[in-house]
PDB file of C-alpha atoms and ligand atoms in Angstrom:
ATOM      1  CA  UNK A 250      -2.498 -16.442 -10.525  1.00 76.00           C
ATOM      2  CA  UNK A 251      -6.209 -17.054  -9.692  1.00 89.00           C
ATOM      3  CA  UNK A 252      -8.682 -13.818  -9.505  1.00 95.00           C
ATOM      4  CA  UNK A 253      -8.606 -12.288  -6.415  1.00 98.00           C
ATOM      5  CA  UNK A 254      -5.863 -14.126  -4.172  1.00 98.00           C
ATOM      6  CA  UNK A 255      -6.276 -13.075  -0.505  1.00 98.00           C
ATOM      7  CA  UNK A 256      -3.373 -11.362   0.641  1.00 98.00           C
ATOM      8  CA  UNK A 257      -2.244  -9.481   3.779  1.00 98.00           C
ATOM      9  CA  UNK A 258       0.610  -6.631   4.602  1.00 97.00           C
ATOM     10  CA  UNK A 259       3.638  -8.238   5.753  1.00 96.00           C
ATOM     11  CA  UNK A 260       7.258  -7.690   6.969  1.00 91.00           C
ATOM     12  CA  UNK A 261       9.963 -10.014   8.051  1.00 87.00           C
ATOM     13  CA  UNK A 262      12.364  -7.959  10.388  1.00 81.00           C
ATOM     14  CA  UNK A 263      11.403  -4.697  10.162  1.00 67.00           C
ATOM     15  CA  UNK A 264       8.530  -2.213   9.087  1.00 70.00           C
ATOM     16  CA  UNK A 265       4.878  -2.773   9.909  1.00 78.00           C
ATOM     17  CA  UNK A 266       2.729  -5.758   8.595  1.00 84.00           C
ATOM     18  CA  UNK A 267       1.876  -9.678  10.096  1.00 90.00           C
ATOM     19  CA  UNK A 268       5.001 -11.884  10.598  1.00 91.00           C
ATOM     20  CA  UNK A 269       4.811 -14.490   7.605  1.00 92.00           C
ATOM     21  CA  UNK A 270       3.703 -16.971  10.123  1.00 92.00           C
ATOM     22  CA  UNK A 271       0.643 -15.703  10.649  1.00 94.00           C
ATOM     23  CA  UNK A 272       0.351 -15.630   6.972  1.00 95.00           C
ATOM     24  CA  UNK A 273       0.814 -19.434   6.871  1.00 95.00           C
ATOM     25  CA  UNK A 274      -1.226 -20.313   9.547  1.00 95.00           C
ATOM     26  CA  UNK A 275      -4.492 -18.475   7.723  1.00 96.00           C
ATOM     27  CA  UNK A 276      -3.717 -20.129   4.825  1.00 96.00           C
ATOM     28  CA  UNK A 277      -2.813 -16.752   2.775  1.00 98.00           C
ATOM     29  CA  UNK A 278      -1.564 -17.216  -0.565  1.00 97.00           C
ATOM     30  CA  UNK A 279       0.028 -14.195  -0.894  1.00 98.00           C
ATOM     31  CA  UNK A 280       1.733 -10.684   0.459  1.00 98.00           C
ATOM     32  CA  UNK A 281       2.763  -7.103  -0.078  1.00 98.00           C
ATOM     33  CA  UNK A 282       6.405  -7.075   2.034  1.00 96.00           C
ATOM     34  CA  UNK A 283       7.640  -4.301   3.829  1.00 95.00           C
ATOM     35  CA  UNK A 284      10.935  -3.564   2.493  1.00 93.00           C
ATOM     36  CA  UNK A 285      13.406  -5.477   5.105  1.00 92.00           C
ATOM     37  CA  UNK A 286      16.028  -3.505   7.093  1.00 91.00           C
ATOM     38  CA  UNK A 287      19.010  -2.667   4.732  1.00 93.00           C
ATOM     39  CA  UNK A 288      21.390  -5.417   6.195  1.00 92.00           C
ATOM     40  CA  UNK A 289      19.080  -7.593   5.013  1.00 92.00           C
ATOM     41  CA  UNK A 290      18.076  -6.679   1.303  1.00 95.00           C
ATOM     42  CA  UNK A 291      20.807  -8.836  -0.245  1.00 95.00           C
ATOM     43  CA  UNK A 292      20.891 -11.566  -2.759  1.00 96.00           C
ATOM     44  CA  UNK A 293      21.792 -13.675  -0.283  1.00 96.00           C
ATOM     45  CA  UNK A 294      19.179 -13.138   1.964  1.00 94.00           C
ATOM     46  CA  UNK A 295      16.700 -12.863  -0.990  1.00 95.00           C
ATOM     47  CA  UNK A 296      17.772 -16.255  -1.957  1.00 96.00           C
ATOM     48  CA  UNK A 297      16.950 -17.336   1.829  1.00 94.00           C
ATOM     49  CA  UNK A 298      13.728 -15.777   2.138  1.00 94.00           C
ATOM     50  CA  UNK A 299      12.631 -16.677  -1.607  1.00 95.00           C
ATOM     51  CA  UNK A 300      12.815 -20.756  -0.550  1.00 95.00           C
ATOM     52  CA  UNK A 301      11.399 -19.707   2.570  1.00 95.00           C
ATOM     53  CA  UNK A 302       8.179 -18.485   0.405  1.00 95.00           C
ATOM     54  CA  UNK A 303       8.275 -21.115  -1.346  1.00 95.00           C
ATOM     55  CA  UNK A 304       7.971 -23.798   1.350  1.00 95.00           C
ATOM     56  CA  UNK A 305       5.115 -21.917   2.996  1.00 95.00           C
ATOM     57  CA  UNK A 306       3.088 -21.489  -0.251  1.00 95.00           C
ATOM     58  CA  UNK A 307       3.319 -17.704  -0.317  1.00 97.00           C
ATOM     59  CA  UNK A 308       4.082 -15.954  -2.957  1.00 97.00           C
ATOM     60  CA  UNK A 309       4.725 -11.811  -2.935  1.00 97.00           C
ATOM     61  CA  UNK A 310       3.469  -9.418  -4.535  1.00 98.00           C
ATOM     62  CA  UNK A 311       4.526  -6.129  -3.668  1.00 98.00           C
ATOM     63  CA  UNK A 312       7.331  -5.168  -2.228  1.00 98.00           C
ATOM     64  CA  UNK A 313       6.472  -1.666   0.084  1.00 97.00           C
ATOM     65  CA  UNK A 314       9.241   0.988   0.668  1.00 96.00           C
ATOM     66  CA  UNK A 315       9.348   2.152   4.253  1.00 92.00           C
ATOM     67  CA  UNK A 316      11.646   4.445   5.925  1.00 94.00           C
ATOM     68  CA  UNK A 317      13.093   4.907   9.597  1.00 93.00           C
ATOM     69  CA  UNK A 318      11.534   8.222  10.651  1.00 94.00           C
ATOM     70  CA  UNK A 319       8.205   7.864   9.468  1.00 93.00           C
ATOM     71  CA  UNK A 320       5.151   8.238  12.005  1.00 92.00           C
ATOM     72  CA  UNK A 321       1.578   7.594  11.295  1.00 88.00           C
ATOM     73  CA  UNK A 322       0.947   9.078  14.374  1.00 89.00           C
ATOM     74  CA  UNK A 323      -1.850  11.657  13.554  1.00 88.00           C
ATOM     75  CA  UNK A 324      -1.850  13.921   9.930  1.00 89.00           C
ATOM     76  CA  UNK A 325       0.319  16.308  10.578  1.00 91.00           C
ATOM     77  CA  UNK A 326       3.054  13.866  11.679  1.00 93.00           C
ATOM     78  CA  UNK A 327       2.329  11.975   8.831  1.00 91.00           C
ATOM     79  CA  UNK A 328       2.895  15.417   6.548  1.00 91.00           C
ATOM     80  CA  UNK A 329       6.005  16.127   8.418  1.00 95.00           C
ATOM     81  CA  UNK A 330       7.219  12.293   8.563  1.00 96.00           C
ATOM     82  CA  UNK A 331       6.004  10.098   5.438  1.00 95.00           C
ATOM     83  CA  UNK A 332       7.205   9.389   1.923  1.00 96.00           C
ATOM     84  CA  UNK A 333       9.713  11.357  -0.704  1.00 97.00           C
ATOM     85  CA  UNK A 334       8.070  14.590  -0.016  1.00 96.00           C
ATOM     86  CA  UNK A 335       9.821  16.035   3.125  1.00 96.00           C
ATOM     87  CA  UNK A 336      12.979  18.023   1.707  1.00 96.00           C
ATOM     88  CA  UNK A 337      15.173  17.224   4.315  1.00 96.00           C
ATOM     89  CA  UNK A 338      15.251  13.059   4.005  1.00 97.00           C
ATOM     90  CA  UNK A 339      14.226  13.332   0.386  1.00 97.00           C
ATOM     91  CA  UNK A 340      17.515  12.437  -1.323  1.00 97.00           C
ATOM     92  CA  UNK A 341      18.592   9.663   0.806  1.00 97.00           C
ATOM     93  CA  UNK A 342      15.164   8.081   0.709  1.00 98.00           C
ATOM     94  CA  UNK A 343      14.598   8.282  -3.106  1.00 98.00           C
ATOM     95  CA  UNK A 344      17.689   6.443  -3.203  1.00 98.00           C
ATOM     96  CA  UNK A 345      16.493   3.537  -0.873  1.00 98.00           C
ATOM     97  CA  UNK A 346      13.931   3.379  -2.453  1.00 98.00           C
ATOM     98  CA  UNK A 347      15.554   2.612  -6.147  1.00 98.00           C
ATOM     99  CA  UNK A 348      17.602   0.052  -3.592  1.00 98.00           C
ATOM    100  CA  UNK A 349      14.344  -1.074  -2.588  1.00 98.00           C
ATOM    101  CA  UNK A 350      12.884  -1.542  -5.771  1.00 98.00           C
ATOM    102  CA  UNK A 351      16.426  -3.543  -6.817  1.00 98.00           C
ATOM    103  CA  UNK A 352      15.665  -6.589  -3.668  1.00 97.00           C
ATOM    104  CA  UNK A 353      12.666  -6.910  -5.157  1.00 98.00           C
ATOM    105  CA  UNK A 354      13.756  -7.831  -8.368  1.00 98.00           C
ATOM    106  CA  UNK A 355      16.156 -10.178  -6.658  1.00 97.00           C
ATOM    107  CA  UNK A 356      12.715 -11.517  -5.248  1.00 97.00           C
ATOM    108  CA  UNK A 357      11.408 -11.768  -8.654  1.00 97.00           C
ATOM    109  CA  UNK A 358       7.822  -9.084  -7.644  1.00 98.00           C
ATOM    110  CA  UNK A 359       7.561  -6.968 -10.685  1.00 98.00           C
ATOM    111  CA  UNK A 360       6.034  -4.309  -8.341  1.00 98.00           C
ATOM    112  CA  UNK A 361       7.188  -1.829  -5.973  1.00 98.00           C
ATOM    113  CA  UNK A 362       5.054   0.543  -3.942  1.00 98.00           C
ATOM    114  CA  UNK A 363       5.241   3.377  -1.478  1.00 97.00           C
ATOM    115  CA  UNK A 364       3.250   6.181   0.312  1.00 95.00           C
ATOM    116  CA  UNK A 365       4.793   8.899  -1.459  1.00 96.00           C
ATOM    117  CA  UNK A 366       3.938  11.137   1.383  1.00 94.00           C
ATOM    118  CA  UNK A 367       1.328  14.506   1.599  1.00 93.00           C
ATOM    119  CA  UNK A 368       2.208  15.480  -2.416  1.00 95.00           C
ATOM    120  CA  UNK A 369       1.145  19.592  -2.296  1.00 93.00           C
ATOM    121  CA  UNK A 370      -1.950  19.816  -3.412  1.00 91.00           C
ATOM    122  CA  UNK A 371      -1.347  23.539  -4.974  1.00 94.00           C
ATOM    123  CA  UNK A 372       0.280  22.314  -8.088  1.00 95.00           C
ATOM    124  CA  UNK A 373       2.386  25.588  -8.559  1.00 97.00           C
ATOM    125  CA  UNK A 374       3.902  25.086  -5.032  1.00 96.00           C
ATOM    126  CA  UNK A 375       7.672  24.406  -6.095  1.00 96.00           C
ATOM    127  CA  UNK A 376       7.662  21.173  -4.283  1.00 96.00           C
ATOM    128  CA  UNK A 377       5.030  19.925  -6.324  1.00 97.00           C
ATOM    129  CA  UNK A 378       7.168  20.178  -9.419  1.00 97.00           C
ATOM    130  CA  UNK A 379      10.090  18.096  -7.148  1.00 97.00           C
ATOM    131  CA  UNK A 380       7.803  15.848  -6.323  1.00 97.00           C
ATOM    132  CA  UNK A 381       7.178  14.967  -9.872  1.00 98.00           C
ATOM    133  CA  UNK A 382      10.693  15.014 -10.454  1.00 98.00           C
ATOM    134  CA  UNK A 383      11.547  12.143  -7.658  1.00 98.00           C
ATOM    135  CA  UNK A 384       8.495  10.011  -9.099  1.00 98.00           C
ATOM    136  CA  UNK A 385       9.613   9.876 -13.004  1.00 98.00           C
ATOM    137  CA  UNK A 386      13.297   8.991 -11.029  1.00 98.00           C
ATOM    138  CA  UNK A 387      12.063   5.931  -9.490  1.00 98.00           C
ATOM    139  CA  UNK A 388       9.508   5.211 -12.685  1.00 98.00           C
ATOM    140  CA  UNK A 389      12.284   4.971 -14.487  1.00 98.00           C
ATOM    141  CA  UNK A 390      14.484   2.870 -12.055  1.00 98.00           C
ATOM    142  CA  UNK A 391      11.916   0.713 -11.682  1.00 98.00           C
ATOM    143  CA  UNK A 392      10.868   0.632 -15.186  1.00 98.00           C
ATOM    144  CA  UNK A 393      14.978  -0.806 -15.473  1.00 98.00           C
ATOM    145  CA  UNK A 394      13.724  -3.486 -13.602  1.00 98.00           C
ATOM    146  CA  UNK A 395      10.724  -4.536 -15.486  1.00 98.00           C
ATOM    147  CA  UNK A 396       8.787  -3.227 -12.788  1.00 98.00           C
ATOM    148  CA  UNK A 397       5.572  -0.770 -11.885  1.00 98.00           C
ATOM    149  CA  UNK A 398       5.592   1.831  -9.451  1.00 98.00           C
ATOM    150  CA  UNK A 399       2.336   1.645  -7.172  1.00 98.00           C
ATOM    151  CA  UNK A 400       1.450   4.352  -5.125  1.00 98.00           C
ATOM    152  CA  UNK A 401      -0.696   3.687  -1.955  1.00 96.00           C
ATOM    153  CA  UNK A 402      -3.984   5.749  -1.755  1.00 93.00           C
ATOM    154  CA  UNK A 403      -4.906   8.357   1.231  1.00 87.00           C
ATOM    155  CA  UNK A 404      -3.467  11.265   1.754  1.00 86.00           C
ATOM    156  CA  UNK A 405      -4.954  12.622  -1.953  1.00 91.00           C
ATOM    157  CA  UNK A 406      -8.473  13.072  -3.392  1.00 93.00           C
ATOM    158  CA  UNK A 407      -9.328  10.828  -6.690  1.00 95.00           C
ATOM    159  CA  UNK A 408      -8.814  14.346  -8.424  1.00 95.00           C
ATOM    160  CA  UNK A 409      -5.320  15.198  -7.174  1.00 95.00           C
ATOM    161  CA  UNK A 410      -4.463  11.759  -7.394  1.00 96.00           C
ATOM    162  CA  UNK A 411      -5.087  11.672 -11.337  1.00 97.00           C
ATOM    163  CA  UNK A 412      -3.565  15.281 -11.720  1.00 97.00           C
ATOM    164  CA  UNK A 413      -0.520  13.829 -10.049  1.00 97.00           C
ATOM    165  CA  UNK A 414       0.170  10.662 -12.122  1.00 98.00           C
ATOM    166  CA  UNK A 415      -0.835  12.619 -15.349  1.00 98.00           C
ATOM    167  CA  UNK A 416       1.768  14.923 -14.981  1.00 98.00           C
ATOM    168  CA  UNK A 417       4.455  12.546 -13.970  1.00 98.00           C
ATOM    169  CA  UNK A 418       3.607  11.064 -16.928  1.00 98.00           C
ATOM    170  CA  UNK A 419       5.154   7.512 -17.222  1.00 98.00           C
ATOM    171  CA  UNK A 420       3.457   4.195 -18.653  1.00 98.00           C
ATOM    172  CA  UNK A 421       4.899   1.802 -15.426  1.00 98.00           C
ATOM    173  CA  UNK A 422       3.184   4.500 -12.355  1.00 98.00           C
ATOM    174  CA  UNK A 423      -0.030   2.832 -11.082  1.00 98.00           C
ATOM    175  CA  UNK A 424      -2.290   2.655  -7.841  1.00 98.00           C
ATOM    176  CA  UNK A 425      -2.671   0.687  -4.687  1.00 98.00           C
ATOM    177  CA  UNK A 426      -5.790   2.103  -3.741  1.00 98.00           C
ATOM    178  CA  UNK A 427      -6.882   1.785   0.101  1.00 98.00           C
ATOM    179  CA  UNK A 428     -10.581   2.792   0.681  1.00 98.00           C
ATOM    180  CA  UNK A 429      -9.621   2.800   4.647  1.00 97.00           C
ATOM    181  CA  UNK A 430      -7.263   5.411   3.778  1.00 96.00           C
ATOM    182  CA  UNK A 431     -10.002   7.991   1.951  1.00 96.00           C
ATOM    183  CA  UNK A 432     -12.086   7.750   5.299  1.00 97.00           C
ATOM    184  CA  UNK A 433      -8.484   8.344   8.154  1.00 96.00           C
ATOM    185  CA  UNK A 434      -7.324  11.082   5.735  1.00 94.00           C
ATOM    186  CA  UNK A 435     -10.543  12.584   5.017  1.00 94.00           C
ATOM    187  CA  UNK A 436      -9.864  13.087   1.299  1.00 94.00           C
ATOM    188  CA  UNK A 437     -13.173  11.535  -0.203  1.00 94.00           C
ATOM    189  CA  UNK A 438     -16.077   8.882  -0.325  1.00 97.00           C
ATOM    190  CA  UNK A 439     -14.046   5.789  -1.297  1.00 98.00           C
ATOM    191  CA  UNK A 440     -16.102   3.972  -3.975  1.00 98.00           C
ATOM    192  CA  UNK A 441     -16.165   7.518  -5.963  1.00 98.00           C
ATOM    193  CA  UNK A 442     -12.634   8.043  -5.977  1.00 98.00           C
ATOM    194  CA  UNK A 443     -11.884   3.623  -6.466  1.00 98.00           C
ATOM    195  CA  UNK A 444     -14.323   4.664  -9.785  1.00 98.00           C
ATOM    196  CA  UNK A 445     -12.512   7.978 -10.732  1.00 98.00           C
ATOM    197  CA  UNK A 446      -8.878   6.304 -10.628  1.00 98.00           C
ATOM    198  CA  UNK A 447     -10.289   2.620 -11.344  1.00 98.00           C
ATOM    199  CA  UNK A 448      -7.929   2.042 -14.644  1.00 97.00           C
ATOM    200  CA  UNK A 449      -4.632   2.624 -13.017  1.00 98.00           C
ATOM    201  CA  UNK A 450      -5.640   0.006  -9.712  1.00 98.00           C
ATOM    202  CA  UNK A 451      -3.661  -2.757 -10.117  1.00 98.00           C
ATOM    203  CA  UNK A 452      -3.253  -3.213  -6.209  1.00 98.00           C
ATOM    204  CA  UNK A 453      -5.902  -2.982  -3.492  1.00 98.00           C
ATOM    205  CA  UNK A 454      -5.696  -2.966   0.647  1.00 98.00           C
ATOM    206  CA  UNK A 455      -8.482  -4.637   2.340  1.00 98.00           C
ATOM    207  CA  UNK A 456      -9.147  -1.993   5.180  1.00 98.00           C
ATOM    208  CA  UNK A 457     -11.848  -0.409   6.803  1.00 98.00           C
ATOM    209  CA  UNK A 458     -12.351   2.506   8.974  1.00 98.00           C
ATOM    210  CA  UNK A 459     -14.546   4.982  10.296  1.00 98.00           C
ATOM    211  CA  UNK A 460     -14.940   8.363   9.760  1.00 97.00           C
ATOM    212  CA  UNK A 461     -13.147  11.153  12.250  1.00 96.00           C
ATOM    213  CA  UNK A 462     -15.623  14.320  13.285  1.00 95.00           C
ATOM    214  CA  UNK A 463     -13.629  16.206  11.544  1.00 94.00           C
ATOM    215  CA  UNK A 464     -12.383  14.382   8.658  1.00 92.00           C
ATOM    216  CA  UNK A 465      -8.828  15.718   7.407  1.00 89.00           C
ATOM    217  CA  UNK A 466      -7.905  17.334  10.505  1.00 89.00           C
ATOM    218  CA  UNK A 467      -8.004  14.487  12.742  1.00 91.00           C
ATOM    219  CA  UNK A 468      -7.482  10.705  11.987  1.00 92.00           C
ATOM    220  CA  UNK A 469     -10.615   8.279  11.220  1.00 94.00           C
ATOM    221  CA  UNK A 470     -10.290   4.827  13.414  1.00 95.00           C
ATOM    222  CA  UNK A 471      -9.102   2.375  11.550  1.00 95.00           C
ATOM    223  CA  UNK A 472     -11.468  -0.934  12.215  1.00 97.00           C
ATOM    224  CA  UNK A 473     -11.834  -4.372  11.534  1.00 97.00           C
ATOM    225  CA  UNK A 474     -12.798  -5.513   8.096  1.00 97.00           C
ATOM    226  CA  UNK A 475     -16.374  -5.268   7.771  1.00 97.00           C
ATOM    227  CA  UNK A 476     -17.181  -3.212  10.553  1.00 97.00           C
ATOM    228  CA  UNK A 477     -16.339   0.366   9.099  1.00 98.00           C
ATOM    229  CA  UNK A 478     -17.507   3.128   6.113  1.00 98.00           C
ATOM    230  CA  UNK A 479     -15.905   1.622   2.833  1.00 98.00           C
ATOM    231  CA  UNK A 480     -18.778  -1.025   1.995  1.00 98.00           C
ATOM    232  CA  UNK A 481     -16.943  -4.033   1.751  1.00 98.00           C
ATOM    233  CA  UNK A 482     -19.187  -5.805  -0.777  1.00 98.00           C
ATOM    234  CA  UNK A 483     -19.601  -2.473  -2.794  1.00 98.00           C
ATOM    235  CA  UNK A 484     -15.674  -2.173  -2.613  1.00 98.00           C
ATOM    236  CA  UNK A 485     -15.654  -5.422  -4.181  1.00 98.00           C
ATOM    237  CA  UNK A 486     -18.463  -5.112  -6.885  1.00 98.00           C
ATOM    238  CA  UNK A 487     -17.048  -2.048  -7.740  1.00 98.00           C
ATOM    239  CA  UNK A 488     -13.668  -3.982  -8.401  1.00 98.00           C
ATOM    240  CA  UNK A 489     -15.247  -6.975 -10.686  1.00 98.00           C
ATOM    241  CA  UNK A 490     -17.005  -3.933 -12.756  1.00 98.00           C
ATOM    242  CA  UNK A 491     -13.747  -2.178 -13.145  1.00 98.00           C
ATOM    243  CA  UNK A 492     -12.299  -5.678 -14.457  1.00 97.00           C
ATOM    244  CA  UNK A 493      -9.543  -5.852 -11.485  1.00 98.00           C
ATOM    245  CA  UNK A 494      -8.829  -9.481 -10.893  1.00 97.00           C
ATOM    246  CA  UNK A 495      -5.672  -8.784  -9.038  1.00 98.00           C
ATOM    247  CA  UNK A 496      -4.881  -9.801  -5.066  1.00 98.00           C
ATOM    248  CA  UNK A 497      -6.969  -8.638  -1.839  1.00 98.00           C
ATOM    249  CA  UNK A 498      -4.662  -7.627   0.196  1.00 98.00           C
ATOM    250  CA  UNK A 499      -5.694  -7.485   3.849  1.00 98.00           C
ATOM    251  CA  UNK A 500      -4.366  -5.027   6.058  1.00 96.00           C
ATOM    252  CA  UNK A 501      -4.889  -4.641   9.700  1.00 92.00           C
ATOM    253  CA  UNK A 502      -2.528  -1.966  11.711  1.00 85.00           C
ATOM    254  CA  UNK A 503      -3.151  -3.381  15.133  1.00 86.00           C
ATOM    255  CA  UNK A 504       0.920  -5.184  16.033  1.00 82.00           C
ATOM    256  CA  UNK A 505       1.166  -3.710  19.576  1.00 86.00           C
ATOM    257  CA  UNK A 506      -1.827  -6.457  19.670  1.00 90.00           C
ATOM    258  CA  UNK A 507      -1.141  -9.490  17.733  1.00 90.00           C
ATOM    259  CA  UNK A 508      -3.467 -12.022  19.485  1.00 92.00           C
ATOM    260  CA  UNK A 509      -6.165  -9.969  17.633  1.00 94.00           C
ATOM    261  CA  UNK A 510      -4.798  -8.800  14.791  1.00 93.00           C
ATOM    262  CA  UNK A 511      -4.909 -12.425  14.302  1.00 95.00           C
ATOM    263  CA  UNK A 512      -8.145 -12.962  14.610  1.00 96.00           C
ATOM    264  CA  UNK A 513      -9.190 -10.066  13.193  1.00 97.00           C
ATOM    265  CA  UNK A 514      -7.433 -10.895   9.657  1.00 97.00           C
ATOM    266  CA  UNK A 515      -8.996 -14.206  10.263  1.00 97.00           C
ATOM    267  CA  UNK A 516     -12.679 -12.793  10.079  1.00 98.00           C
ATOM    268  CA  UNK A 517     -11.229 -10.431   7.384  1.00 98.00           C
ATOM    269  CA  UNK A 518     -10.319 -13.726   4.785  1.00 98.00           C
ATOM    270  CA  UNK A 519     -13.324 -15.473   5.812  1.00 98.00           C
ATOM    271  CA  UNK A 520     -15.450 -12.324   4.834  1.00 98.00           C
ATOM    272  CA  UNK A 521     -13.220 -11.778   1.522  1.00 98.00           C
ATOM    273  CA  UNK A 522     -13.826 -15.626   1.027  1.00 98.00           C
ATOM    274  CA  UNK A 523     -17.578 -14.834   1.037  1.00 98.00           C
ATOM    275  CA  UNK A 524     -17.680 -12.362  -0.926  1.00 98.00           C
ATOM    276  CA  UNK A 525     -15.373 -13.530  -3.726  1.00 97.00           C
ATOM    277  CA  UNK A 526     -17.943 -16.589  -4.152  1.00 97.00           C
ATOM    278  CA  UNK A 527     -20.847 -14.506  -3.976  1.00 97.00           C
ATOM    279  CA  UNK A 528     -19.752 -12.196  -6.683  1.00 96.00           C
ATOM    280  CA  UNK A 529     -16.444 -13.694  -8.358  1.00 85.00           C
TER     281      UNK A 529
HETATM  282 MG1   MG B 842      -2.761   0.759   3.094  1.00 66.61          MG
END
């Protein structure tokens, strides 16, 4: 694959993320998928959607686990709601997850990813040691595979975040580090943390945002590319210097309006485009 394929987040019959069509009709070379619904992660249907790919000129890579009861409402929905870290869907998630992980092996993407959820940041909290637990679990399933594990950025600081995969402690866990995220979460200036965790990126979402008035009590705004805190061009340089050559995956969390989530993604390639041939 060429340095720094544009991508952008998206799903085919369920979860959030552009329909494919819109990735076609950008011209977007590739995507990170939203796991489909259940019914339809078979090989069947993998076959289907594989020559589907194909024709279009798309090619994935990332699959995302997603699960029915999540909210991104505000933060503490998303605390209550998101990931492997609420005790009470825990089980049954970890395992769709490792079914997740499975379709996209029949897809052929060597890389699954997931919000693991709010992971405690008091590391002698029990559920911090769970935690840890469910994450060497699907390592290891996905490691089976011939796959890595990416975890999407956001709800941790750079410091908890490197705490956390350190003491999981497996060789396939990795990052898919969103500088949006830092800013809605409050948990840190994103080009410091992108340079703290910089060796395990090997996935990046193309987001922007804004900062709340009280950040980590109350959401940021997520806005279009270019128009928020992260820096785009400094998000960018501070990729080439950490050697990542992998995809730019755009992401843009606007479907209840699709005209201009459209456009919007539209300005967001033709920015990345810029960008990649002013310092590619
Ligand atoms: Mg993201």
């Amino acid at each position: 694959m060429d340095k720094w394929p544009i991508g952008v987040f998206a799903s085919i019959d369920a979860g959030l993320g552009v329909k494919l069509e819109v990735a076609q009709e950008l011209g977007i070379p590739t995507i990170q998928l939203h796991a489909p619904a259940k019914e339809s992660r078979t090989p069947e249907r993998a076959k289907e959607f594989l020559a589907k790919l194909e024709a279009m000129g798309i090619t994935i890579t990332a699959v995302f686990g997603g699960f029915e009861g999540e909210s991104y409402a505000d933060i503490p929905t998303v605390v209550r709601t998101v990931g492997l870290v609420p005790p009470e869907t825990r089980a049954q998630r970890t395992a769709e997850m490792k079914e997740i992980a499975d379709f996209a092996k029949l897809l052929g993407c060597d890389v699954a990813a997931l919000h693991i959820g709010f992971v405690p940041h008091d590391t002698s909290d029990p559920m911090y040691a769970e935690v840890i637990g469910v994450a060497q679990g699907l390592c290891d399933h996905c490691a089976g595979n011939g796959q890595r594990l990416h975890l999407e950025t956001g709800q941790e600081s750079a410091d908890g975040l490197l705490q956390f995969i350190g003491d999981v402690g497996r060789d396939n866990l990795f990052i898919n580090f969103d500088p949006a995220n830092m800013i809605l979460y409050g948990s840190g200036e994103p080009i410091e943390a992108l340079k703290k965790v910089g060796k395990y990126v090997r996935s990046v979402h193309c987001k922007d945002a804004t900062w709340a008035d009280k950040p980590g009590e109350e959401w940021g705004a997520e806005v279009p590319l270019g128009q928020g805190a992260v820096g785009m061009e400094t998000f960018v340089r501070t990729l080439a210097e950490l050697g990542y050559t992998g995809p730019l995956t755009i992401e843009r969390e606007i479907p209840q309006e699709p005209d201009r989530q459209k456009a919007e993604i539209g300005a967001g390639v033709d920015l990345l485009t810029a960008l990649k041939a002013k310092i590619g």
